[in-house]
Amino acid sequence: MKVGFYPGCSLEGSSKEYSKSLFAVAKICGITLREIEDWSCCGATAAHNLNHDLAIALPARTIALAEKQGFEQIVIPCAACYGRLAAAQQAILGDESILARTQKNIDMELTGKVQLLTIFEFLQQYIFPVADKHIVNKLNQKTACYYGCLLARPKDLTKLEHPENPMEMEKAMEKAGASPIDWAFKTECCGAGFSMSRTDLVAKLSGKILEDAADRGAESIVVACPMCHSNLDLRRPEIKKQLKKDINIPVLFITQALGLSMGIPACDLGLDKHFVPTEKAVSCIVKKEA
Amino acid sequence: MAKIGVFICHCGENISATIDVAKVAEEASKMPGVAYAMDYKYMCSDPGQTKIIEAIKEHQLTGIVVGACSPRMHEATFRKAAEKAGINPFLCEIANLREHISWVHPRTEATTQKAIDIVRTIVNKVKKDTPLYPIKVPVTKTALVIGGGIAGIQAALDIANAGHKVILVEKSPSIGGHMSQLSETFPTLDCSQCILTPRMVEVAQHPNITLHTFAEVESVSGFVGNFDVKVRLKARSVDMSKCTGCGACWQKCPNKKIPDEFNAGLSFRTAIYSPFPQAVPNKPVIDRANCTWFQKQKCGLCKKTCPAGAIDYDMQDEIIDLKIGAIVTATGFDIKHADFFPEYGYGEFKDVIDGLQFERLASASGPTGGEIRRPSDGTVPEKIVFLACSGSRDKAKGIEYCSKICCMYTAKHAMLYKHKHHHGDAYVFYMDIRSAGKNYDEFVRRAIEEDDVHYIRGRVSRIYEKNGKLIVKGVDTLMNSESVEIEADMVVLATAAVANPDAESVAQKMHISYDKHHFFAEAHPKLRPVETNTAGIMLAGACQTAKDIPDSVSQASAAASKIIGLFSTDEMTREPIVAVVNRCMPPLFTTCTGCLLCMEVCPYHAIEREEIKDRRTGEVLKVAAKVNAGLCQGCGTCVAFCRNKSIDLQGFSNQQMLSEVMALLNKPF
Amino acid sequence: MSEFEPKIVAFVCNWCTYAGADLAGTSRTQYAPNVRIVRFPCTGRIDFMLLMKAFENGADGIIVSGCHPNDCHYTSGNFHARRRWIVFRSLLDFIGFDTDRITFSWVSAAEGKKWAGLVDEVTDKIKAKGPFTDLDKLDCTKLKEMYDEAIAK
């Protein structure tokens, strides 16, 4: 099955391990991911702050490329990229004049009818049906599944079953033999794009998240968004300073966690790219009983 | 041969200042069918009316037109004068020369010409007028009150005290409604049961009131003054005539795990139960759905225990037929219980409760004997956070309206808590404070100033549990939108007041309208708040919209007064502006083809299907429409729909309207 | 040269628009004198063939006005009137009638000013259009063809 893949800037750069682990898991499960050729930036927060048409045109260009290259479905692991493409799709499918204007702006043919998959939809549709065959390990640890904001909002675009208390990652972690904990900060803000301009706020907000997870006994945190990962992992020194506590819980991408359960070696999942060491999490893993 | 009289009023100078009234009278006298015309300074005055009466008698007029102020002012006056003079009052019509002409146009020829045109129009309408007679409908002087809460109780007492029979139907085992669940009422902090129970007893003992509890209305048919109502008396499984209310049965009942509705789910009750100690009637019922005997044919302890032999497992539902003259719908409301705010943990965290549950905690007859205790561990909370507007005024949650009572009961709850635990901390997160009634604002200020309740203006975004406490995350908009985080022991949500889950089906049974929130619709939001569009059916209490006890009682008395007025005669008279389906000689009988399109569009369900039968053989010869003059309100929608003009509106008939239009354009008709 | 003064007939409901016109009167709001009101209990009562009769007999413009949706004194009469108007208007369009000569409006009992404004607006509009003489120019041939076809089936 050929599924289109849109990495966006984050999966190319700061969260390259997300992309690496996704491909590793997909390969084991027999899924081929094809990157969309000549894709460009989704516009992120900058575009929709400046100009409405630009905010739709940028993601629409990628959708148009996907159509042109014959994809019926594309998976967009980055939460922000998914949000932007889904919002653009909603706009062009909901209003003919917007579709017409956008087509003119990007100077390409566009129907807007490619199916956009969130990472959870991709896992649900392609990985879970065959996962049991490939899962050889039990992660054997308590994990806190962290969704952050854009994976859960806006409700009608992200399509989670319970937006205020999502369980999609928990289901995946149970499959992987981990024990997801019940905790209070699943969808609370980590500080998002203020990582550079107001690192103090990120330290405070992400600190609260880490603290709650630690208080409830989590041994690792699982995320599905590059921003979440960055704030909880890269900014750990600032968080520790803010909390005046030494919390060393590693942060894994969901695809890395699944990959570990499927017996893929840690270096093939990009675990070496993390700032917070992941050895503790890896050492918990045991072989699954037959 | 028409002999119309035209009377043009000067109305002092109001009409004559801009209209040449003498000219209008002169032109009128020349119009075909006009036998007499005059003008006078004050037509509505005594001498003016006398002139009209004399002219009618002298010239033997067959109809009159008064050119004066708006018919909304004096149509009734001049119709009475016509009646005095001996002609049918509906042969008198008014030409609106003041509001529609003299007051809105300058003194020009065009203005006078307009007056002449309008007079001519009305003259032509009168030519086609037929005498109309008020319609009489018989009245059964028994009222039905549906719902035994405070509104239903008040309405029943008022009607019964006026000397009429009342049947009060209540679906739960006892009357009392939500008011019986309250601990104290605002703004007086009266003990709710203390002021309610005397009324409940009065209802039970009143010679004019028949009380049916554990009963529901099955169907309503008929029309005002003549309703046929079927009521289902649900099987109590207890013989009321033998039961003494001793309580031995529910003490012995082994099934003690049923969530208690009266205590808002905070405690359990038995399968055979009386809802609360002051219940009226204080005789139990068996909840068959949860009773071991009825579900598994085991047990039967209550029957063995009962010293009076009152338990009857074989009892069946009984349907009774009632003849009713008017109905008061007082079915009340509910509060939203569902998992409405997943971010607040309602339903997930035991110590996040709703307003009704707090009432039961505060109530001396409640599950904790009146002590405010956490449902989770029974300890006394040191800090309670109250959230106002939980769901109301929130388009995203589907409830745009304000539930009206919550600001007041939240203040009350906070005060009750502080009165019981002086050292405790109470916080209220609010958007606005709506305390508009008598002594209401003073009550809220008392909570803030005397009882030291902390009011924070802002909403709460999330509540979560940590280490046995509830962390409430909100914002204080009056402090620069600072975040506020409170570690509370208990949270009380003032959830939205909503219609009962069965409100839609009740409204449909009664043929009354309801809005998208299933609150019942009043006839006019400003001027007819206690009637519905269905003649004879009144509304009282929170079933119409959320309201507090004083307003419910007022509305109930108002509804009662409407019914007492209805019952003040043996026969009701109605204005004869009603639709009529034409009838003519056999074999045609009527031009109506029985398509019954009129029946579908009538807003009052006033049109029936009639079978025209052969008088001797009973054979159905034709199916046609028939208008129930008692229900018809005279809108004429049916007339416009009728494909072959077989139905017409008296007072605004097709002939009349056409002649008006033709006369307006000065064309013969 | 006398200026053309259009004849405008207004079909109004008793409870809202008629009362609104009364209010315009009590407020002494002045407006054009070309309108003549015919009172109905409800706009739902208005048979639209009456409108055609009016045009046939010299009316140049027509106003139909009643209670705002949801406020009908008889609950739903104005809804029926509105739906009837929508169907009737497309029929008139079909046969080439200038539907602009008919103005459908909602004026409540509190909107005296609105009534006055409406009358002035319609009077100006019809004045600009000139007298109505097109009755014989209406093209019913296509309509007749459709009718004949339907009957033949």
Short mmCIF file of C-alpha atoms in Angstrom, two decimals, chain B residues 1-6 27-36 61-66 79 87-94 116-132 651-664 666-669:
data_model
loop_
_atom_site.label_atom_id
_atom_site.label_comp_id
_atom_site.label_asym_id
_atom_site.label_seq_id
_atom_site.Cartn_x
_atom_site.Cartn_y
_atom_site.Cartn_z
CA MET B 1 -81.00 46.64 -1.33
CA ALA B 2 -78.16 48.03 0.74
CA LYS B 3 -78.82 51.16 2.73
CA ILE B 4 -75.48 52.10 4.22
CA GLY B 5 -74.96 55.02 6.58
CA VAL B 6 -71.63 56.84 6.54
CA GLU B 27 -68.79 62.11 -1.86
CA ALA B 28 -69.89 59.24 0.35
CA SER B 29 -73.54 60.17 -0.02
CA LYS B 30 -73.13 59.75 -3.78
CA MET B 31 -71.67 56.24 -3.53
CA PRO B 32 -73.95 53.43 -4.71
CA GLY B 33 -75.72 51.85 -1.75
CA VAL B 34 -75.22 54.78 0.60
CA ALA B 35 -78.53 56.07 1.92
CA TYR B 36 -77.24 58.62 4.42
CA LEU B 61 -79.97 51.55 7.52
CA THR B 62 -78.76 48.01 6.81
CA GLY B 63 -75.16 48.72 7.77
CA ILE B 64 -72.92 51.57 8.84
CA VAL B 65 -69.41 52.86 8.18
CA VAL B 66 -67.76 55.15 10.71
CA ARG B 79 -70.57 48.07 17.28
CA ILE B 87 -78.84 46.04 13.80
CA ASN B 88 -76.29 43.24 14.04
CA PRO B 89 -73.04 44.70 15.42
CA PHE B 90 -70.97 42.98 12.73
CA LEU B 91 -72.66 45.16 10.13
CA CYS B 92 -70.66 48.10 11.45
CA GLU B 93 -67.16 48.68 10.06
CA ILE B 94 -64.59 51.38 10.68
CA ILE B 116 -62.68 59.12 0.09
CA ASP B 117 -61.05 55.99 -1.38
CA ILE B 118 -60.80 54.33 2.01
CA VAL B 119 -64.40 55.16 2.89
CA ARG B 120 -65.54 53.72 -0.42
CA THR B 121 -63.56 50.55 0.27
CA ILE B 122 -65.17 50.00 3.62
CA VAL B 123 -68.63 50.85 2.28
CA ASN B 124 -68.18 48.05 -0.23
CA LYS B 125 -67.02 45.67 2.46
CA VAL B 126 -70.12 46.39 4.52
CA LYS B 127 -72.33 45.75 1.52
CA LYS B 128 -71.04 42.19 1.60
CA ASP B 129 -71.30 41.90 5.39
CA THR B 130 -73.61 39.26 6.81
CA PRO B 131 -74.96 39.31 10.34
CA LEU B 132 -72.75 37.26 12.67
CA GLY B 651 -65.91 38.82 8.72
CA PHE B 652 -63.14 38.60 6.11
CA SER B 653 -64.81 36.59 3.39
CA ASN B 654 -63.53 36.23 -0.15
CA GLN B 655 -66.36 38.42 -1.43
CA GLN B 656 -65.60 41.10 1.13
CA MET B 657 -61.87 41.22 0.41
CA LEU B 658 -62.38 41.28 -3.34
CA SER B 659 -64.95 44.07 -3.11
CA GLU B 660 -62.56 46.05 -0.93
CA VAL B 661 -59.77 45.76 -3.49
CA MET B 662 -62.04 46.65 -6.40
CA ALA B 663 -63.52 49.59 -4.54
CA LEU B 664 -60.06 50.80 -3.64
CA ASN B 666 -62.63 52.53 -8.01
CA LYS B 667 -63.79 49.68 -10.16
CA PRO B 668 -67.32 48.33 -10.02
CA PHE B 669 -67.91 44.99 -8.42
#
